[in-house]
Short mmCIF file of C-alpha atoms in Angstrom, two decimals:
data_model
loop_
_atom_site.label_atom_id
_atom_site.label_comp_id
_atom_site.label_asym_id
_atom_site.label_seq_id
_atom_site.Cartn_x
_atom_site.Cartn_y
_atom_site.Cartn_z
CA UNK P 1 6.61 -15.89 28.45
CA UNK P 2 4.46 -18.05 30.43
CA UNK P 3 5.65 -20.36 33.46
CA UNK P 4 7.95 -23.59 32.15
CA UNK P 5 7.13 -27.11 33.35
CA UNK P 6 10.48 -29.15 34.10
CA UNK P 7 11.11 -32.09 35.76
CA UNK P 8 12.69 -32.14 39.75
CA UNK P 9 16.54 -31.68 39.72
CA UNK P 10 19.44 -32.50 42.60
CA UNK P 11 22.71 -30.58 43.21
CA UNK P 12 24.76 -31.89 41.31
CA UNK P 13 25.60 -29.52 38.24
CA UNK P 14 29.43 -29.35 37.65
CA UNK P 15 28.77 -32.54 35.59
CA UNK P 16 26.66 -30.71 33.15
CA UNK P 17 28.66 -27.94 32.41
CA UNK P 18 28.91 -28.44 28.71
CA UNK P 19 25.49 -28.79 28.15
CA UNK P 20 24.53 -25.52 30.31
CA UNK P 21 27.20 -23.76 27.64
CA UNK P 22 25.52 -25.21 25.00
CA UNK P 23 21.98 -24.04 26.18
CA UNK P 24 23.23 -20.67 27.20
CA UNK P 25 24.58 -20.17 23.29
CA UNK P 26 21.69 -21.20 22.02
CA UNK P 27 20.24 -18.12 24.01
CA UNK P 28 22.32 -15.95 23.00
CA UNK P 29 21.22 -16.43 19.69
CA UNK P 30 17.49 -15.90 20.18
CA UNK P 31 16.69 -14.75 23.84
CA UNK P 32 15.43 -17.54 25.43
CA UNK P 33 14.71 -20.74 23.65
CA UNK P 34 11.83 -23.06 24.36
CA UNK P 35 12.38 -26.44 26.10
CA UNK P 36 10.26 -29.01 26.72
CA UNK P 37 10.97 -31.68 29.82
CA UNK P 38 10.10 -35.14 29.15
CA UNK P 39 6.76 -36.53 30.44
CA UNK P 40 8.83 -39.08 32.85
CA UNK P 41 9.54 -36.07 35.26
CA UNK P 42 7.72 -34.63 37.62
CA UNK P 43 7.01 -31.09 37.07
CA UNK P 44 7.73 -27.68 38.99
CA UNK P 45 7.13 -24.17 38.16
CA UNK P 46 9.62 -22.03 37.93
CA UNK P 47 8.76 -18.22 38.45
CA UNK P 48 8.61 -15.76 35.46
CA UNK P 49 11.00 -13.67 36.95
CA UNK P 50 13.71 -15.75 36.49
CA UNK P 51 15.97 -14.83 33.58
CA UNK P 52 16.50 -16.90 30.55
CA UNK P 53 19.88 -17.80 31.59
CA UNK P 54 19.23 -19.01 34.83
CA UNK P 55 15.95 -20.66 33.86
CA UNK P 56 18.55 -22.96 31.67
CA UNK P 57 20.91 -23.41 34.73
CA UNK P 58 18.30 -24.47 36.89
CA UNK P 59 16.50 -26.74 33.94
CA UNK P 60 20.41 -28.44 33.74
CA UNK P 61 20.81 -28.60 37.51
CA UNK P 62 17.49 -31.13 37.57
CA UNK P 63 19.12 -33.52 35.61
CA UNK P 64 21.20 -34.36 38.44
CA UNK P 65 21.07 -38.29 37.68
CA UNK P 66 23.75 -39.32 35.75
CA UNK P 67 21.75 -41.28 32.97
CA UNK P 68 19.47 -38.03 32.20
CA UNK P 69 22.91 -36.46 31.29
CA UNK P 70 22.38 -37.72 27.74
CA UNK P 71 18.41 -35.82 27.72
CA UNK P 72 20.29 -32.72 29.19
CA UNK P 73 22.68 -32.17 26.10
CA UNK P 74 19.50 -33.26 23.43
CA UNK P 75 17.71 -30.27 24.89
CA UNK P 76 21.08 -28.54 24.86
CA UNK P 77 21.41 -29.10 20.88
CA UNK P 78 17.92 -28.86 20.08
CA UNK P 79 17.66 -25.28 22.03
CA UNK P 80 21.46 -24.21 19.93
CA UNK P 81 18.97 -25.24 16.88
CA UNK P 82 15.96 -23.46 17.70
CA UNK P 83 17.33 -20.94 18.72
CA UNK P 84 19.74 -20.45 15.21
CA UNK P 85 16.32 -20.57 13.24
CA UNK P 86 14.70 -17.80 15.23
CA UNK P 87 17.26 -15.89 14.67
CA UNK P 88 17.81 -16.57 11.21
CA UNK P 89 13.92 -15.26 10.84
CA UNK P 90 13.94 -12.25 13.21
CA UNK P 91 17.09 -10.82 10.34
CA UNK P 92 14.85 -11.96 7.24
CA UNK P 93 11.48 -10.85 8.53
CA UNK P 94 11.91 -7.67 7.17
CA UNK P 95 13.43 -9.17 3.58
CA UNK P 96 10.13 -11.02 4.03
CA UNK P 97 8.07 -7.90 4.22
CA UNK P 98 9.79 -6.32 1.80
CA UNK P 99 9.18 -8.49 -0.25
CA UNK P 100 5.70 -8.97 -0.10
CA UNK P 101 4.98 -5.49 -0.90
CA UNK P 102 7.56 -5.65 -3.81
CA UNK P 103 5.52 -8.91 -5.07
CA UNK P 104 2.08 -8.27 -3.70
CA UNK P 105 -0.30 -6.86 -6.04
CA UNK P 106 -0.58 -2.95 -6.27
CA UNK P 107 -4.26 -0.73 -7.30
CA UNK P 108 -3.99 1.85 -9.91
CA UNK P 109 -6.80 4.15 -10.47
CA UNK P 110 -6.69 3.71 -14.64
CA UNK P 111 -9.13 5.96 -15.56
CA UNK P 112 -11.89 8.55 -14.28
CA UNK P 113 -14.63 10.20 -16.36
CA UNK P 114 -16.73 13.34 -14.85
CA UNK P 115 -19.96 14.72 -15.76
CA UNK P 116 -21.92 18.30 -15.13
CA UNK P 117 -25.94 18.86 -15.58
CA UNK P 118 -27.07 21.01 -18.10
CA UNK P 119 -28.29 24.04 -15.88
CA UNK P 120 -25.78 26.40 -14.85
CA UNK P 121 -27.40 28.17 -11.92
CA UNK P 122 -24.34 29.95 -10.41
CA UNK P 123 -25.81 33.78 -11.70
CA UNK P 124 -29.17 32.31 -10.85
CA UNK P 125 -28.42 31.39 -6.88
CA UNK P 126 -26.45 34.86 -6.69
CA UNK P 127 -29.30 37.18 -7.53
CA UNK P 128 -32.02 34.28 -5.51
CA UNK P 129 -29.66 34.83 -2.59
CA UNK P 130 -29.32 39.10 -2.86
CA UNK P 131 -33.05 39.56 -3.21
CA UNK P 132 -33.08 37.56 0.13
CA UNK P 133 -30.98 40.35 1.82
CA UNK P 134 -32.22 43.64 -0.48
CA UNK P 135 -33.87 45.38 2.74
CA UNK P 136 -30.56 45.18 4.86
CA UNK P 137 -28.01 46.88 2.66
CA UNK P 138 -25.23 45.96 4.69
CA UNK P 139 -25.50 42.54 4.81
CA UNK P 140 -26.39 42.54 0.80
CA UNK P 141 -22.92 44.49 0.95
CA UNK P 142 -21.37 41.82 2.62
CA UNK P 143 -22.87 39.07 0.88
CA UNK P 144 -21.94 40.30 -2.69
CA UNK P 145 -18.17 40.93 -1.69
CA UNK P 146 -18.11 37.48 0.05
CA UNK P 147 -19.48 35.75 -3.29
CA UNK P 148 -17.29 37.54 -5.36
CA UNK P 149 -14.18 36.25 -3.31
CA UNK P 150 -15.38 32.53 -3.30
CA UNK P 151 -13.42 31.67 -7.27
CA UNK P 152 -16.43 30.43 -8.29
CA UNK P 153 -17.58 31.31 -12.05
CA UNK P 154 -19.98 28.42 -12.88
CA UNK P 155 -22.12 25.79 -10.79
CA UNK P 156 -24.67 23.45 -12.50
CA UNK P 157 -27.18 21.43 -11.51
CA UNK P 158 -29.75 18.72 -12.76
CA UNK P 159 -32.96 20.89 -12.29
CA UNK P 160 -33.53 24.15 -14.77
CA UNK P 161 -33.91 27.10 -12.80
CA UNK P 162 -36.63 29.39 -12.84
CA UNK P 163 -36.40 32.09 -15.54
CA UNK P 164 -36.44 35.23 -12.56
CA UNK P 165 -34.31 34.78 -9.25
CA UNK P 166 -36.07 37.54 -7.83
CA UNK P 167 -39.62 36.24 -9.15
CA UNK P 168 -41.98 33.54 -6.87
CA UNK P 169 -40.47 29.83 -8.15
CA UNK P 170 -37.60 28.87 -7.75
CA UNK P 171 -36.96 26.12 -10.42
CA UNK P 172 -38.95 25.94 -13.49
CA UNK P 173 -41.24 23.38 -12.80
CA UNK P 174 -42.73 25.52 -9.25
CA UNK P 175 -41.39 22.59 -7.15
CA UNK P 176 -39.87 25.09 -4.49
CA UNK P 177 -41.71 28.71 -4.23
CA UNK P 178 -40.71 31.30 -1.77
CA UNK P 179 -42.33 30.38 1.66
CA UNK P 180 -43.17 27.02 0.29
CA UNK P 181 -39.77 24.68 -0.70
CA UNK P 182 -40.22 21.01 -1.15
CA UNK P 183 -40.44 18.71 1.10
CA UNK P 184 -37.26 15.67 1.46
CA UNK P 185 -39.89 13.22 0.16
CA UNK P 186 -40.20 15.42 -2.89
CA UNK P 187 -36.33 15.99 -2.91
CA UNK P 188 -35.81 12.10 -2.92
CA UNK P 189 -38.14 11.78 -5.73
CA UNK P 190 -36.19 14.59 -7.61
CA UNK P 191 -33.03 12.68 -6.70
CA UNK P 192 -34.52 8.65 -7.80
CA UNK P 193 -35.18 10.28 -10.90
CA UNK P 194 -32.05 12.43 -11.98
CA UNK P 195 -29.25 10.86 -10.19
CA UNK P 196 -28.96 7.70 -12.02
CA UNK P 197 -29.49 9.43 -15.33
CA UNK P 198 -26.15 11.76 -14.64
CA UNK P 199 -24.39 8.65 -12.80
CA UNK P 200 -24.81 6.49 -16.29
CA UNK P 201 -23.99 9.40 -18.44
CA UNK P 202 -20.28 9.23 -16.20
CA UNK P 203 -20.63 5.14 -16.59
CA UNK P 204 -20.63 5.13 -20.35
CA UNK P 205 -18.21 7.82 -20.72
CA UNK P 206 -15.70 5.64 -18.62
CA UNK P 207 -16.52 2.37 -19.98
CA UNK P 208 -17.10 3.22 -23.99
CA UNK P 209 -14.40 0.85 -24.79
CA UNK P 210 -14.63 -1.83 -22.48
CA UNK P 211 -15.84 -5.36 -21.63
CA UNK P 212 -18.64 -4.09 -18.59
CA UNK P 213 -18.92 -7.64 -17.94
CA UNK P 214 -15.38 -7.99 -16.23
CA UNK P 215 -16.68 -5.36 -13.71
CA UNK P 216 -16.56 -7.22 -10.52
CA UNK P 217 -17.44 -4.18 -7.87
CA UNK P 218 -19.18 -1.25 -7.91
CA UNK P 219 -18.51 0.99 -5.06
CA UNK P 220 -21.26 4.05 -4.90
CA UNK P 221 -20.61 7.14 -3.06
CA UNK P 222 -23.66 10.01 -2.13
CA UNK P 223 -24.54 11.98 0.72
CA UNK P 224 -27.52 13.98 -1.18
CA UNK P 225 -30.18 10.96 -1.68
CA UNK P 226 -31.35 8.00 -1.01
CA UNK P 227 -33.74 5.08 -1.67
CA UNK P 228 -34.14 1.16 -1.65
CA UNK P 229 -33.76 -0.37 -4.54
CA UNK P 230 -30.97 2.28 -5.28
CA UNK P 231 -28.80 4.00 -7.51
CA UNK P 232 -26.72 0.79 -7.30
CA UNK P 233 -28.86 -1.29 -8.48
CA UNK P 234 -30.20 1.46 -11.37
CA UNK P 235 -26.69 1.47 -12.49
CA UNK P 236 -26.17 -2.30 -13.07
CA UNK P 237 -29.44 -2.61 -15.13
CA UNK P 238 -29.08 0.98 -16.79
CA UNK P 239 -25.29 0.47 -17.92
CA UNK P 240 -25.29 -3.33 -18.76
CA UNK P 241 -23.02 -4.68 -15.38
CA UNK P 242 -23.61 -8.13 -14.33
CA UNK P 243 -26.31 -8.87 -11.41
CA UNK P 244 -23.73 -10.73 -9.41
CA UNK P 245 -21.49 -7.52 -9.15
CA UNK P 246 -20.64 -7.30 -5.55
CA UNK P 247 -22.32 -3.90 -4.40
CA UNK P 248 -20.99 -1.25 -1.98
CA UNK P 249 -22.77 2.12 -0.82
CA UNK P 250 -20.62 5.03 0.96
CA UNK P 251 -23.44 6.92 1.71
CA UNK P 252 -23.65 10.20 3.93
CA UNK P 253 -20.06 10.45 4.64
CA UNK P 254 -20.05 13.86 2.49
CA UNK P 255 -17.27 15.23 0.68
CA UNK P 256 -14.29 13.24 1.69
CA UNK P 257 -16.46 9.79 0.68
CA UNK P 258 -14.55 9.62 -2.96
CA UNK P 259 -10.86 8.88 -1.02
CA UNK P 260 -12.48 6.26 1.30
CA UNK P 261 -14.10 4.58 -2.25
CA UNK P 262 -10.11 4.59 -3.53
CA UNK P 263 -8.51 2.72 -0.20
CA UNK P 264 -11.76 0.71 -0.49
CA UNK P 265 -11.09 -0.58 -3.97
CA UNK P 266 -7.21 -0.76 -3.35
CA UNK P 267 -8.24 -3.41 -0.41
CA UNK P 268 -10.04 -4.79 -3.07
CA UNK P 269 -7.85 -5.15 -5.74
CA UNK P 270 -4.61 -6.17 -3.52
CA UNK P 271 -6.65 -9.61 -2.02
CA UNK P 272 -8.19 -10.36 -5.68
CA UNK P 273 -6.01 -9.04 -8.44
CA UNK P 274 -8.40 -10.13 -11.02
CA UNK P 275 -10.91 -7.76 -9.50
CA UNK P 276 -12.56 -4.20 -11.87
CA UNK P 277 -13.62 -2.04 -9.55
CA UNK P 278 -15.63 1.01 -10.91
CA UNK P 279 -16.44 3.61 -8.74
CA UNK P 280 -19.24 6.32 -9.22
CA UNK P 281 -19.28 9.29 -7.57
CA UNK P 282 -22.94 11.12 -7.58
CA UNK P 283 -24.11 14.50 -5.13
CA UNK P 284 -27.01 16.35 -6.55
CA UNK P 285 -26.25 19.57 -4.09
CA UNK P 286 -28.57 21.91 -5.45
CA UNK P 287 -31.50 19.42 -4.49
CA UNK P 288 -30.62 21.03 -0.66
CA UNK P 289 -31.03 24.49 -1.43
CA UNK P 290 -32.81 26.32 1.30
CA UNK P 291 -34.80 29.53 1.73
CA UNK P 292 -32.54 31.12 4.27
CA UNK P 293 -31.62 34.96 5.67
CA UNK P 294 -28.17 33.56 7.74
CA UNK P 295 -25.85 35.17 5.93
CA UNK P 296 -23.19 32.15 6.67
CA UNK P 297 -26.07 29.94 5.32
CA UNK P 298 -26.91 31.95 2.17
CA UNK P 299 -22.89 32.23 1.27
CA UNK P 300 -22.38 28.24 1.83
CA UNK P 301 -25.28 27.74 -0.70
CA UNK P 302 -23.18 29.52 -3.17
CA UNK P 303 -20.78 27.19 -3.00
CA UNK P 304 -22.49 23.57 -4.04
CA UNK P 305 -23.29 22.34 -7.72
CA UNK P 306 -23.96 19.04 -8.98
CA UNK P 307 -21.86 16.25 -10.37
CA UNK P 308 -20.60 13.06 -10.88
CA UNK P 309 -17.30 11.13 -11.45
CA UNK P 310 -16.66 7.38 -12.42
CA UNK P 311 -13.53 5.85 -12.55
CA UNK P 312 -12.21 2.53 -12.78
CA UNK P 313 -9.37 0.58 -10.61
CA UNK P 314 -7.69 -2.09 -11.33
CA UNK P 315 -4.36 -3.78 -10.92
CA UNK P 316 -3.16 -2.68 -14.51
CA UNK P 317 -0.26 -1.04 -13.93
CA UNK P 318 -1.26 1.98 -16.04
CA UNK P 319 -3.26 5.44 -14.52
CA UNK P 320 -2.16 6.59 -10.78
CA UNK P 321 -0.99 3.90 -8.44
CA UNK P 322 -2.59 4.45 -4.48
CA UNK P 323 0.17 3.99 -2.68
CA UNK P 324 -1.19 5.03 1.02
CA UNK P 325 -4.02 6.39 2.82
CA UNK P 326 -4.76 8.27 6.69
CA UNK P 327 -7.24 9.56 8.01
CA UNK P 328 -7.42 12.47 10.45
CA UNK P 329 -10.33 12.99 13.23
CA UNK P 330 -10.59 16.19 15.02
CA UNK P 331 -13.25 15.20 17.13
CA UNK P 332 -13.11 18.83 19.16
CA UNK P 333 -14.48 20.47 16.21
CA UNK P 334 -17.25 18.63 14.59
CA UNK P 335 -19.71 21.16 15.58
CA UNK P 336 -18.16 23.41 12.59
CA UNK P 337 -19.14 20.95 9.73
CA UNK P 338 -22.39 18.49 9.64
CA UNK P 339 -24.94 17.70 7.56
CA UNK P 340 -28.61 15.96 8.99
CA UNK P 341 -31.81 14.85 7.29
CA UNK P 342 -34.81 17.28 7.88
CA UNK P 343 -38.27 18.14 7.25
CA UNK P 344 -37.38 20.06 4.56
CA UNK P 345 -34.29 18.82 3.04
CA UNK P 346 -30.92 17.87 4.31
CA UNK P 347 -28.99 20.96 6.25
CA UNK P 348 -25.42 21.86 5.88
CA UNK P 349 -23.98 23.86 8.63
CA UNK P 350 -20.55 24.82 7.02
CA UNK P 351 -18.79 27.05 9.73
CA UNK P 352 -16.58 29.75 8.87
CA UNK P 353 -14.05 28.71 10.95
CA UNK P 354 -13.44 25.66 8.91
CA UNK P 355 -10.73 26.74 7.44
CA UNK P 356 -8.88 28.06 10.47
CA UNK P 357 -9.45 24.23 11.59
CA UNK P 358 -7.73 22.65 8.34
CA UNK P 359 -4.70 24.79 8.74
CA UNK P 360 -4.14 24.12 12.34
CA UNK P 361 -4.69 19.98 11.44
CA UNK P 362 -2.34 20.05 8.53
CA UNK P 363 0.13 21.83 10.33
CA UNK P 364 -0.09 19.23 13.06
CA UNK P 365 -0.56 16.46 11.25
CA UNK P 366 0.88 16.82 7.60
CA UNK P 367 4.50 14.55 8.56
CA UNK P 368 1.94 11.14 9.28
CA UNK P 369 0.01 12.36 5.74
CA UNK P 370 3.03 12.72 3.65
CA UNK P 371 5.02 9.79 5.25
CA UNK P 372 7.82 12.36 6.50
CA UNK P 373 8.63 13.62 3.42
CA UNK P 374 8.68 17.94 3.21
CA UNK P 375 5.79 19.13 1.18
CA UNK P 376 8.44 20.26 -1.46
CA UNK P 377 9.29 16.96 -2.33
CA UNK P 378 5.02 16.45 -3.56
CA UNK P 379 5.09 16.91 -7.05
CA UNK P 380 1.30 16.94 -7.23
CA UNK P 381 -1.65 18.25 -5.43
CA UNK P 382 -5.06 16.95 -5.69
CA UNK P 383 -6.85 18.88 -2.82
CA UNK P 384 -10.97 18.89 -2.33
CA UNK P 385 -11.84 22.85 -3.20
CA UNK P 386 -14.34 22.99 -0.38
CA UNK P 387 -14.12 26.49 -0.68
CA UNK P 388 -11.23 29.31 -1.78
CA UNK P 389 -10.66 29.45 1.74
CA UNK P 390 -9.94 25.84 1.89
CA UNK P 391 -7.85 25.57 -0.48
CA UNK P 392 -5.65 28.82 1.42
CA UNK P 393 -5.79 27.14 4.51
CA UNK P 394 -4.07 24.27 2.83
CA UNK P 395 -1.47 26.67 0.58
CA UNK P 396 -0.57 28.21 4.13
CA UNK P 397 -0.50 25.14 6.07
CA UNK P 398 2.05 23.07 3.62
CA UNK P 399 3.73 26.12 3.00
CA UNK P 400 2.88 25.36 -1.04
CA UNK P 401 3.80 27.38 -3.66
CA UNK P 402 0.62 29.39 -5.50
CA UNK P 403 0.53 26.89 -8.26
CA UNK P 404 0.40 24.00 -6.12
CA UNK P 405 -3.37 24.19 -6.10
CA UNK P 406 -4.03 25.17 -9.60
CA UNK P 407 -6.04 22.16 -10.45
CA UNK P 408 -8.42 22.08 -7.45
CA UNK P 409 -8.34 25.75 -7.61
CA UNK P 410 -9.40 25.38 -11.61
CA UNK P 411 -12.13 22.68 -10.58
CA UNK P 412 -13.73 25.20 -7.95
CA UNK P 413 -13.91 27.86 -10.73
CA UNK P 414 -15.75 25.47 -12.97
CA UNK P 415 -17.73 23.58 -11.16
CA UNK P 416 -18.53 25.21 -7.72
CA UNK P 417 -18.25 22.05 -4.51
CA UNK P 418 -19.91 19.07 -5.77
CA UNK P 419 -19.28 16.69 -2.50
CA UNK P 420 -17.97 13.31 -2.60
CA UNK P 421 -17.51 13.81 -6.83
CA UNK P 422 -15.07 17.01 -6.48
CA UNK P 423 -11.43 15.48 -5.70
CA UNK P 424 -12.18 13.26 -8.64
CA UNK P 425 -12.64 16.00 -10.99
CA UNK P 426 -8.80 17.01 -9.49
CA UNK P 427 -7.83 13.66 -9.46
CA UNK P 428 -8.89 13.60 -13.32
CA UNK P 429 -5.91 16.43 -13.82
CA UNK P 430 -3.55 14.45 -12.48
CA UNK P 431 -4.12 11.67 -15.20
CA UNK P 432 -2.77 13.84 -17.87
CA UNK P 433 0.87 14.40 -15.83
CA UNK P 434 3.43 12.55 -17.00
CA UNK P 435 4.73 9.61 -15.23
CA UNK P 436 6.78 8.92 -12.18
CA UNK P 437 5.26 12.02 -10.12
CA UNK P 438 4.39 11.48 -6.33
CA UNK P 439 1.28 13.40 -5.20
CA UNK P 440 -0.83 13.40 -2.42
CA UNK P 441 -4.86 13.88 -2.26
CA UNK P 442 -7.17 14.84 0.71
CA UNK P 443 -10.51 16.14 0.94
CA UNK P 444 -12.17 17.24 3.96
CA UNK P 445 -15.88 16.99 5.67
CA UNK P 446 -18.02 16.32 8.97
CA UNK P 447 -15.85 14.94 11.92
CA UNK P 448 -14.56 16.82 11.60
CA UNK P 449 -12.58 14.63 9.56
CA UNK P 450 -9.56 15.35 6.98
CA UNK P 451 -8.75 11.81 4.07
CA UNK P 452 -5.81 11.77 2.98
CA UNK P 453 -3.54 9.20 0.28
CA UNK P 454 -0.60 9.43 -1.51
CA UNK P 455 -0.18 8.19 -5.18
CA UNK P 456 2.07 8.83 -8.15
CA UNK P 457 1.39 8.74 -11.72
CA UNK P 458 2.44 5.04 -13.44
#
């Protein structure tokens, strides 16, 4: 509390008693209450280190003429007053903020369509990667028992592959040969021209039965292209949005890029109910594949496929209601996951001890995530398959039961790791549980940094 002004004060206080009661109740009822001396006296400072109670004393003890007695019990009322009110809003403050989030409007994610490519290259990348590794049998060994581990079945992507894995191209149109794979500026162009095609075909799956000129957002996340005018842009004109939508690119933030698009729209929505937000979710991973002999490189290209999710938030009270969101750095380990912009693509260095640094994180960390709740009171699980090993770590961390995952596990089977799109292909399977459920999402990426939110089914 900073330094009080009064006016100059005599000895004589016995006179005042009353009034020095009536001050000292009124700061009983709210610490110290704030008085103001009169411009008419001259003023002295008295030291912050004297207590609320004696501050009062000493204020009464200046009024030591006997026609400021009158000024002395005015201050004495108005402090009982002021100080009554404080108090009376220190015990409804937290009505107040109870309130507000009671009455405040909420986000709901009401609906989320996903889209695949036509090209499912999964067998394809298997037998590109052995014939990489057919002159060191032990590391082929390796390789094939590693693959067949990973709960991956099918991966897709937006360019058809070439027609032998262990033949000279690599996709059918010769853009990438062995000892000669594309450049990024040819990657980029591969990218302008596919990724908006796959993002629309997501749009108009979402939007088929709605107004697209109440959008009023469009949040786009990608960390496998990029250009100026972009996929943004592309979007409004290719699915009919209106040119003043207000425009938002997440871009190179990797997998964990959808959640931040969710607590994005949710500020969004809770300062302008009347807002649509629509959210598109495009990663064209296969444009990044590599020739490579590093075994840990050749196994973490089995792992990526393309796709794309849209989805739509709103403050309908219908869909999955975002309740929360944290985020978790550990800055000690971002060596084990990044992802940079090279001559020849964009490289992923995926680690192998990711997952040992997911389970030590979630162990640490999971009681700020879930709120304090025990993971056995989460009815629903929407977890980023970065990986089967992932997806363990996380099992082991929360201490989940096997079918806890079953979803993400389901999504890694099907789809392979598309980025920033795959926790909304989960997320999609927890639109068709019933109501009333509480569930938490995360995904994980370069940081090395773990998103988390909770929601629950409306």
């Amino acid at each position: 509390m900073p330094d009080v002004h009064v006016g100059h004060a005599m000895d004589r206080k016995s006179r005042l008693q009353p009034a020095i009661r009536q001050i000292e109740f009124g700061s009983f009822l709210h610490g110290s209450a704030l008085l103001v001396a009169e411009p008419a006296f001259e003023p002295t400072r008295i030291p912050k280190k004297v207590g609320p109670f004696m501050r009062h004393r000493r204020l009464i003890s200046q009024f030591a003429n006997e026609k400021y007695r009158h000024r002395a019990i005015k201050c004495s009322m108005q402090a009982f007053t002021l100080g009554t009110l404080l108090q009376f809003a220190d015990l409804m403050s937290p009505i107040a903020l109870m309130l507000g989030a009671i009455l405040s409007p909420q986000a709901y994610l009401n609906g989320i369509a996903t889209c695949v490519p036509e090209h499912d290259v999964h067998r394809f990348f298997l037998g590109y990667g052995a014939s990489l590794l057919e002159n060191d049998a032990q590391r082929l060994a390796l390789f094939e028992r590693m693959v067949a581990l990973a709960g991956i079945e099918h991966r897709y992507s937006c360019f058809a592959p070439a027609d032998d894995p262990r033949g000279g191209a690599i996709d059918r149109d010769g853009t990438s040969v062995r000892g000669s794979f594309a450049s990024t500026a040819t990657r980029m162009r591969m990218y302008e021209a596919a990724a908006p095609e796959l993002a629309q075909r997501a749009v108009d799956r979402l939007l088929a039965n709605d107004d697209r000129s109440l959008i009023t957002h469009l949040i786009v996340t990608s960390c496998t292209g990029f250009s100026a005018p972009g996929i943004d842009l592309e979007l409004v004109q290719r699915c009919g949005l209106s040119t003043s939508v207000e425009r938002t690119i997440i871009g190179f933030m990797g997998c964990y890029a959808a959640i931040n698009a969710l607590k994005l729209s949710r500020h969004i929505v809770r300062s302008d109910p009347k807002a649509r937000v629509l959210i598109v979710n495009i990663e064209l991973c296969t444009l990044h594949f590599k020739e490579a002999t590093e075994l840990e490189k050749l196994i973490s290209f089995c792992l990526w496929g393309d796709g794309c999710a849209a989805s739509l938030v709103t403050a309908e009270p219908h869909g999955i209601l975002l309740e929360s969101f944290h985020a978790i750095v550990a800055a000690e380990r971002k060596e084990l996951m990044s992802w940079n912009i090279r001559d020849d693509g964009f490289d992923m260095v995926l680690s192998g001890q990711v997952p040992g640094a997911v389970r030590e994180t979630l162990r640490n960390e999971h009681p700020a995530i879930l709120g304090g709740r025990p993971a056995k009171e989460i009815d629903l699980w929407a977890v980023h398959p970065g990986g089967r090993s992932v997806l363990d770590a996380v099992e082991r961390a929360l201490e989940l039961k096997p079918a806890a995952l079953a979803a993400s596990r389901e999504v890694l089977r099907q789809y392979g790791n598309m980025s920033s799109a795959t926790v909304m292909f989960a997320m999609a399977e927890m639109l068709k549980e019933p109501s009333g459920l509480l569930g938490c999402g995360m995904a994980f990426g370069p940081g090395l940094t773990t998103e988390t939110m909770m929601f629950r089914t409306a």
